[in-house]
Short mmCIF file of C-alpha atoms in Angstrom, two decimals:
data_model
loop_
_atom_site.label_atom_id
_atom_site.label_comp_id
_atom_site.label_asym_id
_atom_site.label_seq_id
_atom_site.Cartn_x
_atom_site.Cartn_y
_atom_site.Cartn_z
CA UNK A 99 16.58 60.59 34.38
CA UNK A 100 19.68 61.52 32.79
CA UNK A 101 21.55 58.21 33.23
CA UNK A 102 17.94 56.79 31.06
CA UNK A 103 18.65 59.33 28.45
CA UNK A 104 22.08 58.55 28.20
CA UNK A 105 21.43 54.40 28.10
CA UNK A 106 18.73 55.16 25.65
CA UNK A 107 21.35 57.32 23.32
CA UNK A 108 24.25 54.49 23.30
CA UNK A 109 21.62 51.95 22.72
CA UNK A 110 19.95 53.90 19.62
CA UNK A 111 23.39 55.13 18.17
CA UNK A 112 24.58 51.36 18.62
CA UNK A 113 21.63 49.45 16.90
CA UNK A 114 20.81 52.10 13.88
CA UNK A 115 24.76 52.37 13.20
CA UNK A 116 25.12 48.40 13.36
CA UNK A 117 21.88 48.46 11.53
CA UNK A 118 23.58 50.89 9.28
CA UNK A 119 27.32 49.18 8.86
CA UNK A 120 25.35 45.93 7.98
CA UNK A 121 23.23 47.37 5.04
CA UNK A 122 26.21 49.14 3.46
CA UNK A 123 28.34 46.09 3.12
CA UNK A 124 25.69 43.92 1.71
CA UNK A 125 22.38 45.06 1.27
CA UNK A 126 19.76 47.07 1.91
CA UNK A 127 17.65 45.45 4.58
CA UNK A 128 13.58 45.59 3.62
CA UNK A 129 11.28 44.97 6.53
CA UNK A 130 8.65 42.37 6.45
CA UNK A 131 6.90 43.31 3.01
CA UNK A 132 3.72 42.57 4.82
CA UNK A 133 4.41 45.78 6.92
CA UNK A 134 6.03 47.84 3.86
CA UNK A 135 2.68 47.01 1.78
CA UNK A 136 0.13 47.79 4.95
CA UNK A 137 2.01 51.41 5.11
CA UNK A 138 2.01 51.77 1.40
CA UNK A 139 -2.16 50.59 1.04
CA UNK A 140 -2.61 53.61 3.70
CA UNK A 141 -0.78 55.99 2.13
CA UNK A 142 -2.52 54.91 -1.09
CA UNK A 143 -5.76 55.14 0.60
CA UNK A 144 -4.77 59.07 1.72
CA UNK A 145 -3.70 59.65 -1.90
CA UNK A 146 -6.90 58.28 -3.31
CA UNK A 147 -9.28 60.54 -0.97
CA UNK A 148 -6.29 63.62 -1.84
CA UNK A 149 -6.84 62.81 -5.89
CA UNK A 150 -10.93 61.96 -5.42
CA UNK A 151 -11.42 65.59 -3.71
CA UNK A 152 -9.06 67.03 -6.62
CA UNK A 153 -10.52 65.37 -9.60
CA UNK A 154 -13.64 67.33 -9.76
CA UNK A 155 -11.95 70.67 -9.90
CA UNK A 156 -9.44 69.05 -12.18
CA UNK A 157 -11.51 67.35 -14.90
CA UNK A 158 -14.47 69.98 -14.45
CA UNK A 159 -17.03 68.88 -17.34
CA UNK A 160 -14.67 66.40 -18.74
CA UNK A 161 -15.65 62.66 -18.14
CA UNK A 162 -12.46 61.25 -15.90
CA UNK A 163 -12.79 58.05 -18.65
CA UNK A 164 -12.73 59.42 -22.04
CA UNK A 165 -9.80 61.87 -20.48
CA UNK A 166 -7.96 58.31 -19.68
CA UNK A 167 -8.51 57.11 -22.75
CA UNK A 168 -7.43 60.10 -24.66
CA UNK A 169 -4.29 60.69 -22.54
CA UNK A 170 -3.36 56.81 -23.06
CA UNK A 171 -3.79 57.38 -26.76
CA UNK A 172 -1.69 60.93 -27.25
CA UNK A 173 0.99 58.83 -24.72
CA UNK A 174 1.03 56.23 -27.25
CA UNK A 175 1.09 58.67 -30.68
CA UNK A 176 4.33 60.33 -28.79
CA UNK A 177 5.70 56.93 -28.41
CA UNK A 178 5.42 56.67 -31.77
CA UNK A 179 6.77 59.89 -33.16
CA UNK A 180 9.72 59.64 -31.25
CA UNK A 181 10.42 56.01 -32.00
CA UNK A 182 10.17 57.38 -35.71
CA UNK A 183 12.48 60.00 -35.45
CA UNK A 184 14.98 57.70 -34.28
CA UNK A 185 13.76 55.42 -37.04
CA UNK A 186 14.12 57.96 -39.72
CA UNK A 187 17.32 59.53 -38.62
CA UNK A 188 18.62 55.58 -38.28
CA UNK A 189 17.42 55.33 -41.73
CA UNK A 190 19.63 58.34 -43.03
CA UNK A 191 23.08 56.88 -41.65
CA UNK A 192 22.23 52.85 -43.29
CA UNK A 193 20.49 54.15 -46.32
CA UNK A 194 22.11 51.67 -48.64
CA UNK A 195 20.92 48.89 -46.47
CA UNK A 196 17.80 47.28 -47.71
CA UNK A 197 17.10 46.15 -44.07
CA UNK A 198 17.13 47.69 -40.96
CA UNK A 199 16.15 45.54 -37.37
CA UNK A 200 13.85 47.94 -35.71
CA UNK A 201 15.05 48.19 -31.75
CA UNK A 202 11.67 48.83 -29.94
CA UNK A 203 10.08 48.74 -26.10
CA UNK A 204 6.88 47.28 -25.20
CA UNK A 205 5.15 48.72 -22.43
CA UNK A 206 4.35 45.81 -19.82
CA UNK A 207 2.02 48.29 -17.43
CA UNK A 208 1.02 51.81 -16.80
CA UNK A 209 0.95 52.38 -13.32
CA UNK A 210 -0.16 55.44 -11.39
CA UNK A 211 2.24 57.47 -9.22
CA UNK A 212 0.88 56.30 -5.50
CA UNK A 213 3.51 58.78 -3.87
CA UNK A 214 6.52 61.19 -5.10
CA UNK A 215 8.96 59.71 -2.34
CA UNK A 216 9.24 60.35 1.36
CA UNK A 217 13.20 60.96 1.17
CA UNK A 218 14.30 64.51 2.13
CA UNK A 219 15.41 64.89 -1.73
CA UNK A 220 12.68 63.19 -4.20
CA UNK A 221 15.00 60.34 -5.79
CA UNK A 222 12.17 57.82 -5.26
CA UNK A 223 8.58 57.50 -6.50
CA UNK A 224 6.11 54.62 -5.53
CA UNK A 225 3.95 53.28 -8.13
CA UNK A 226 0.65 50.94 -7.69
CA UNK A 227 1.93 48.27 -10.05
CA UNK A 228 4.29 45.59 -8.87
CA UNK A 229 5.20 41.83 -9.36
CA UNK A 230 1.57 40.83 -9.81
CA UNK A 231 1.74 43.13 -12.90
CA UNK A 232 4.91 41.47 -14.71
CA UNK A 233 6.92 44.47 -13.30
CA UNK A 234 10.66 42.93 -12.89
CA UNK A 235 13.97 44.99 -11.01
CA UNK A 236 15.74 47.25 -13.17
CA UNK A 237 12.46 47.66 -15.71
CA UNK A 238 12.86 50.87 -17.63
CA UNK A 239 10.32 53.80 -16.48
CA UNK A 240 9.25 56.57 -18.68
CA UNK A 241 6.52 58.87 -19.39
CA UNK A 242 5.06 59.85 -22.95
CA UNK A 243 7.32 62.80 -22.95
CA UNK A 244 10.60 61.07 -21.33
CA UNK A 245 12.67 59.05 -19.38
CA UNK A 246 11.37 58.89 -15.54
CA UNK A 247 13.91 56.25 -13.89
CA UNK A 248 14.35 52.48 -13.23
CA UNK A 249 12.26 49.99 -11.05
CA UNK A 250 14.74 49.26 -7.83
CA UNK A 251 12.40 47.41 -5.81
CA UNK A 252 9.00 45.48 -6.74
CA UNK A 253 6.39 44.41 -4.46
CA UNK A 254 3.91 42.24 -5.38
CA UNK A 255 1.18 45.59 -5.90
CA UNK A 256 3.79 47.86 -5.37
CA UNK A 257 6.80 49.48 -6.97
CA UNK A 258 10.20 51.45 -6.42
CA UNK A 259 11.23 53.87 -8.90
CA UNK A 260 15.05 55.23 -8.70
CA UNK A 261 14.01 58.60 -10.75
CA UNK A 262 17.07 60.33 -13.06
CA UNK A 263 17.60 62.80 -11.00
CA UNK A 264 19.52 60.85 -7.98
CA UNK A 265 23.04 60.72 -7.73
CA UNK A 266 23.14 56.89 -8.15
CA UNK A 267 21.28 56.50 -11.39
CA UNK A 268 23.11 56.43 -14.50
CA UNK A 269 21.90 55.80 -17.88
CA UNK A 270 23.68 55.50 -21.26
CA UNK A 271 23.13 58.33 -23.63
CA UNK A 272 23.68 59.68 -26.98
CA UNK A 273 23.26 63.66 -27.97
CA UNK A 274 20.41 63.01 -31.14
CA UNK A 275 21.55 65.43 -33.76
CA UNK A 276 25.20 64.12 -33.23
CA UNK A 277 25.38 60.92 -31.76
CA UNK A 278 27.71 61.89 -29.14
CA UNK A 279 27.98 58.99 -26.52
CA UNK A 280 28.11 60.25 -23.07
CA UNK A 281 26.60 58.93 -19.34
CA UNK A 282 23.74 61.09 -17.84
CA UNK A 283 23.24 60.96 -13.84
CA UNK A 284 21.63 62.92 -11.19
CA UNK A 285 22.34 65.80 -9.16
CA UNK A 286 19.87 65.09 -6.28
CA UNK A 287 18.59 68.83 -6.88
CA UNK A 288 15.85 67.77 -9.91
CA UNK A 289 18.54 68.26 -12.52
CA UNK A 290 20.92 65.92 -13.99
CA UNK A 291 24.99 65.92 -15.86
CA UNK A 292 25.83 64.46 -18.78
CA UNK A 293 29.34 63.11 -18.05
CA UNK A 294 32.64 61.38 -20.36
CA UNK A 295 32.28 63.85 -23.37
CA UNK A 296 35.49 64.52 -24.88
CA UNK A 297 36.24 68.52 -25.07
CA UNK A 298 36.94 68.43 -28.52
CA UNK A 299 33.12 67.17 -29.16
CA UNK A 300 31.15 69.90 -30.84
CA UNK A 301 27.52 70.48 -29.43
CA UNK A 302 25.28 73.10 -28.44
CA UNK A 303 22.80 74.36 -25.27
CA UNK A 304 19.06 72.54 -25.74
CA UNK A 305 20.17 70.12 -27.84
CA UNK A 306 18.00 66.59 -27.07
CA UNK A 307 19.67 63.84 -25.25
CA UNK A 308 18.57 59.94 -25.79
CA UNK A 309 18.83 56.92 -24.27
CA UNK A 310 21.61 54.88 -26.70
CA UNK A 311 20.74 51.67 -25.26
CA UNK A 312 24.33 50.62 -24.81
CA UNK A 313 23.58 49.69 -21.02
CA UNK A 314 21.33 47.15 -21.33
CA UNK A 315 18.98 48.38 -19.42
CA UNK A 316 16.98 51.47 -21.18
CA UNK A 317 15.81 50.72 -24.16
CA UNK A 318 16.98 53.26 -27.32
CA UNK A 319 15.81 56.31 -27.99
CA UNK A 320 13.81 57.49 -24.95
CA UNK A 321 14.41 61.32 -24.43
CA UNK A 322 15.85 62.16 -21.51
CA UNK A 323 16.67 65.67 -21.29
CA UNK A 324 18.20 68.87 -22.81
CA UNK A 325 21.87 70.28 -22.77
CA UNK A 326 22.44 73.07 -20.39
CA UNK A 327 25.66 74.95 -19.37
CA UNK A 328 28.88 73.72 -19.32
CA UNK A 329 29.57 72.64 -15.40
CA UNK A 330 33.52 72.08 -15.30
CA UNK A 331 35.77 70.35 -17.28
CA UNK A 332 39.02 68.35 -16.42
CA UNK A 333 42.25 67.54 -19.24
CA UNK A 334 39.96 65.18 -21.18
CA UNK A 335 36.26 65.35 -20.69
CA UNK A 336 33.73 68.28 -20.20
CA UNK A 337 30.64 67.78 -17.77
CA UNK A 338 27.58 69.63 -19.32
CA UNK A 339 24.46 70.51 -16.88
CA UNK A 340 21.06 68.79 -18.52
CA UNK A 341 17.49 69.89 -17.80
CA UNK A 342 14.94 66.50 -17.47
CA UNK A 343 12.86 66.08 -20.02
CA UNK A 344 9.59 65.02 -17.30
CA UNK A 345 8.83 67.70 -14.61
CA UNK A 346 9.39 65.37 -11.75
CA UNK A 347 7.28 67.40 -9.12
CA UNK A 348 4.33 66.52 -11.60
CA UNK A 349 4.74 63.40 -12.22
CA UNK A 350 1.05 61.57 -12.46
CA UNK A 351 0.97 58.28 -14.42
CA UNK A 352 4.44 56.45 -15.61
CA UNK A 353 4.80 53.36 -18.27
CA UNK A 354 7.17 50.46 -17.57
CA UNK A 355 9.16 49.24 -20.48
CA UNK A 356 11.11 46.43 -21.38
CA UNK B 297 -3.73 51.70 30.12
CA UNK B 298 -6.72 53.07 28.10
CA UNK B 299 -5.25 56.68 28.11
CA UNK B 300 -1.90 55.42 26.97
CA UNK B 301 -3.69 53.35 23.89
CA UNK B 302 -5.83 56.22 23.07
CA UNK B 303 -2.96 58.45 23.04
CA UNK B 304 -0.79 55.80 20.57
CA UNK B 305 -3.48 55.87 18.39
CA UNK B 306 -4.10 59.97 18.39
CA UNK B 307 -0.59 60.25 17.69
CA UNK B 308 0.35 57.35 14.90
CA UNK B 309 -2.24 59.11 13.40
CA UNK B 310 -1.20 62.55 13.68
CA UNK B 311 2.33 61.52 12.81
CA UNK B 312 0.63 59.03 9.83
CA UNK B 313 -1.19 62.19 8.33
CA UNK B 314 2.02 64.55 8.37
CA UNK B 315 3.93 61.44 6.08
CA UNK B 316 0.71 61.37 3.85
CA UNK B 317 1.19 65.75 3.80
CA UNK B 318 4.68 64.99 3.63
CA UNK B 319 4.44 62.81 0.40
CA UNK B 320 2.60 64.93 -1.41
CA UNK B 321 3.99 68.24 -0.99
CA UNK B 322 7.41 69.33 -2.50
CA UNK B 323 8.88 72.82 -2.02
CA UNK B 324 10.93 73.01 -5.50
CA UNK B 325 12.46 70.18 -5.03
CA UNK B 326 12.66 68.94 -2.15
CA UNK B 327 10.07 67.87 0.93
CA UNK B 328 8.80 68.99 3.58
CA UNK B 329 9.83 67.99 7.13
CA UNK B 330 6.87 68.04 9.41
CA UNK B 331 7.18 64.80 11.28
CA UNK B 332 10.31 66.20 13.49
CA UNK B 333 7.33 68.67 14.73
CA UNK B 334 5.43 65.90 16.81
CA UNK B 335 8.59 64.27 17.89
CA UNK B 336 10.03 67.67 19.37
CA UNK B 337 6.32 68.39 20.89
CA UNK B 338 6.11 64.33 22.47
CA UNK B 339 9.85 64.54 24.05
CA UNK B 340 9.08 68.18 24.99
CA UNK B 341 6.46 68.13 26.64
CA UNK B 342 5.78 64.20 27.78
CA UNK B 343 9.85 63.35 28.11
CA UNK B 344 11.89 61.33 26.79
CA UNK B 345 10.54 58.14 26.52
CA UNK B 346 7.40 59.53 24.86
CA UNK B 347 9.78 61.36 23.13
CA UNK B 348 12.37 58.64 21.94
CA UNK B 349 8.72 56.31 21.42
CA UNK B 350 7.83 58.85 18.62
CA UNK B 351 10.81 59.38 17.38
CA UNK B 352 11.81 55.80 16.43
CA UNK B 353 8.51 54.62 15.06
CA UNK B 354 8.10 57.91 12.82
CA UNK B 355 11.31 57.11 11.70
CA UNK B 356 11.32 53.39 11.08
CA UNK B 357 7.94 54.74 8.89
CA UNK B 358 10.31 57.51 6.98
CA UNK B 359 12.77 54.48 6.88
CA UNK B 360 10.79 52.00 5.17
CA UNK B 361 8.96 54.27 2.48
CA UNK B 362 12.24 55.90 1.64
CA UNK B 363 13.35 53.00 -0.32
CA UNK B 364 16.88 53.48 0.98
CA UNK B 365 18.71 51.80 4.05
CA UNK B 366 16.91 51.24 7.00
CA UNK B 367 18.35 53.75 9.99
CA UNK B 368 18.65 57.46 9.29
CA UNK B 369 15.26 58.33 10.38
CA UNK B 370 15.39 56.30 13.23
CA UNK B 371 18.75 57.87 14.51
CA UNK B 372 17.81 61.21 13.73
CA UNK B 373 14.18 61.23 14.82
CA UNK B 374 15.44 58.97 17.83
CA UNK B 375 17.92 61.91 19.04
CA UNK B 376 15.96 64.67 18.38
CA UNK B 377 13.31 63.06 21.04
CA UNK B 378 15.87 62.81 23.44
CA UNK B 379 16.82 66.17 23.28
CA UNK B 380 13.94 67.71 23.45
CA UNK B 381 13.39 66.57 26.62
CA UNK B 382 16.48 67.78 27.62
CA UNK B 383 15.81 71.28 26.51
CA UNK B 384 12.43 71.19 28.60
CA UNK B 385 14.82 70.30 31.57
CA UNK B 386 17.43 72.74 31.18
CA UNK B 387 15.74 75.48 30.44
CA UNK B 388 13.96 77.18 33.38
CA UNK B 389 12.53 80.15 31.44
CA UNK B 390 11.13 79.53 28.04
CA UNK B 391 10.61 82.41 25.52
CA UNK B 392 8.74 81.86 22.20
CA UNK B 393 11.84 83.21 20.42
CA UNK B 394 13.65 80.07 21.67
CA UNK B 395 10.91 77.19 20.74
CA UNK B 396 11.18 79.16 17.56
CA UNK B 397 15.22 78.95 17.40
CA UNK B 398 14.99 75.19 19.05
CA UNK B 399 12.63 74.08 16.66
CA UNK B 400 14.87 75.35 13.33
CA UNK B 401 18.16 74.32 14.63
CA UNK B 402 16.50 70.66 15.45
CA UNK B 403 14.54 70.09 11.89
CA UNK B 404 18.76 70.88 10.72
CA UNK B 405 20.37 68.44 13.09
CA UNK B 406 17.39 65.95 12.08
CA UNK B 407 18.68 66.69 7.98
CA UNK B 408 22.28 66.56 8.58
CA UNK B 409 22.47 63.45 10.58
CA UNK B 410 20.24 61.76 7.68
CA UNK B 411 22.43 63.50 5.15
CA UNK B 412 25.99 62.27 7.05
CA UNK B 413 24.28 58.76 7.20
CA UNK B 414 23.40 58.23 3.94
CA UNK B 415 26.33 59.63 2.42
CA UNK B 416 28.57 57.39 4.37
CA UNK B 417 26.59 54.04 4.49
CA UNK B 418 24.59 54.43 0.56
CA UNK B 419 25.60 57.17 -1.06
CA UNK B 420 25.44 61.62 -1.39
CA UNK B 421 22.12 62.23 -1.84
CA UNK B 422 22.39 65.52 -3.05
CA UNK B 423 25.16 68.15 -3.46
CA UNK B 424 26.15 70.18 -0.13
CA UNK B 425 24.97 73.40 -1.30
CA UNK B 426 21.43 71.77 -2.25
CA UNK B 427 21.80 70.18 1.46
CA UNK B 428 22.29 73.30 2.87
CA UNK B 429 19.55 75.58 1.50
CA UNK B 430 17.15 72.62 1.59
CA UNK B 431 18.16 72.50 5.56
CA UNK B 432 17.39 75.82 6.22
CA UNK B 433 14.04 76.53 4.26
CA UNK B 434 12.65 73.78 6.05
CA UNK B 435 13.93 74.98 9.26
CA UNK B 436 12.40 78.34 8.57
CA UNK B 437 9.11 76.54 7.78
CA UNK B 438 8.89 74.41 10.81
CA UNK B 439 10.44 77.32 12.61
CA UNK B 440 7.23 79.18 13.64
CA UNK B 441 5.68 76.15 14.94
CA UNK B 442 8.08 76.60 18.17
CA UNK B 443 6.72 79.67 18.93
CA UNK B 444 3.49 77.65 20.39
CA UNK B 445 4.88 75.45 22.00
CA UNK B 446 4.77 76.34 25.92
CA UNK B 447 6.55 74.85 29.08
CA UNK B 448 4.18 73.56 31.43
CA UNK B 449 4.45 75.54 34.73
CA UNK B 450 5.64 74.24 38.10
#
């Protein structure tokens, strides 16, 4: 008995360490998608039945539709003020230029969040839209109130999201009243730093951080969250705590950009 | 061979239902860990084949949805079926107070061996002090859950 638990120890610490040593020096190994989607169509199922016994104490006398409809449209009217605060504030700095190229995002699906990530610290989110939809890797992710995260991996009706809040996401960002340049990335605790500020930069607590677009990646202008405290500081930089924008832990239907 | 189908399918559904819970609930910020709970009751109380069985295929399931490498899970979940056999063998006498104290120490082992592994083959998934207090409310929540769980006698 105990020389079967002992085989069966060296042979799972060999395999899942191999397994392991293998992944981190190239990549991350995906299973059969055909297996990945069949778990991800039952969890949706689960999720559907969790969200069809919810909705009626949710939307009460309001028709599910026209609540949709009117969420897509106050979703797309805060897309729009915010684009034109960026517009109008862009405006201010090249006022003596009669033309000024206006740097916009389309939005190429809006996908429903199928579940908030399995991980032991919610990094991840799975959405019901994947390559079938036009969703690409490394598509921009946002909400009508914020940035959510990037698309890491697409299936063909499914999709990864690597939310802000993970210690490997980084984004380009600028502080909006000031147009300090800095890099925001997760703390794997729901909150996020804003990193490479210079200590002589002037700026104050719940000031509005925005995407600057210098990555390549987010397009400009999304909000992504608000100056905190101060969190250390070394001979050249400071490293400021920010607060999200989104509420992650309520996190319902996202928009993919490009 | 019936028996050992029906029980497969009682218990990839049990285990399928606490990922589903799993997914959906988050303490702050952070999830739940429920799915150690069946492995520790299979290797437990069936041994540890039943008990290495559940923990592999829960966590090739935790694996895959995570998004991340492929192997935490399995090694933790793996490990912690293992030993809970074990425990049911060493231990002649078992008190409630010690399924409770077995059950919180295991859903930390089952964190910090995902936590080592993914900080050393992908990447810190959170800070240590998050780690830590994450650990130990979920230990306290899966914690009373070892209070029911009984040796068989003889």
């Amino acid at each position: 008995m105990l020389n079967r638990r002992i085989l069966l120890t060296i042979i799972l610490l060999l395999s899942t360490l191999s397994l392991m040593v293998f992944q981190s020096t190239r990549k991350p190994f995906r299973p059969l998608p055909a297996i990945q989607n069949t778990i991800i169509h039952i969890l949706d199922i689960f999720n559907k039945t969790y969200e069809n016994i919810k909705a009626p104490f949710r939307t009460y006398s309001v028709m599910k539709e026209e609540n949709l409809r009117l969420k897509k449209e106050i979703a797309e009217l805060k897309l729009q003020i915010q684009k034109d605060e960026e517009i109008r504030l862009e405006n201010k700095r090249l006022k003596n230029l009669l033309h000024v190229k206006e740097k916009g995002s389309s939005v190429v699906a809006i996908a429903k969040v199928v579940s908030s990530g399995l991980r032991k610290w919610p990094a991840i989110i799975l959405i019901n839209k994947g390559s079938k939809d036009g969703i690409k890797k490394d598509m921009a992710v946002r909400t009508s109130d914020g940035l959510v995260g990037k698309v890491t991996d697409v299936l063909p009706e499914f999709s990864r999201v690597l939310l802000l809040t993970d210690p490997s996401f980084s984004v380009s960002v600028r502080i909006q009243p000031s147009r300090i340049e800095g890099i925001v990335s997760g703390k794997g605790n729901g909150q996020c730093i804003l990193k490479y500020i210079l200590k002589e930069e002037k700026f104050e607590q719940g000031q509005l951080l925005v995407t600057s677009g210098l990555d390549g990646i987010f397009p400009e202008g999304i909000p992504v969250g608000y100056l905190d405290n101060i969190e250390g500081m070394d001979e050249l930089f400071v490293t400021i705590n920010v607060r999200p924008v989104i509420k992650i832990n309520r996190l319902e239907e996202v928009m993919i950009i490009k | 061979m019936r028996k050992l189908l029906k029980d497969i399918l009682m218990w990839g559904a049990i285990i399928l239902g606490l990922v589903v819970i799993q997914s959906l609930i988050t303490v702050t910020s952070f999830k739940l860990n429920l799915t150690i709970l069946p492995v520790f009751y299979l290797g437990f109380k069936k041994g540890d084949l039943s008990g290495f069985s559940a923990g592999i295929g829960t966590g090739l399931i935790e694996d895959i949805l995570s998004g991340y490498i492929i192997g935490p899970s399995i090694l933790s979940k793996g490990l912690i079926g293992l030993f809970a056999s074990l425990l049911n063998e060493k231990f002649f006498v078992w008190t409630y107070i010690m399924g409770i104290v077995s059950v919180f120490f295991i859903t930390i082992l089952d964190e910090t061996i995902i936590y080592l592994s993914l900080s050393i083959f992908s990447h810190q998934p959170t800070m240590l002090s998050n780690f830590i207090m994450a650990s130990v409310i979920k230990g306290l929540i899966n914690s009373p859950f070892g209070g029911v769980i009984k040796k068989d006698e003889g």
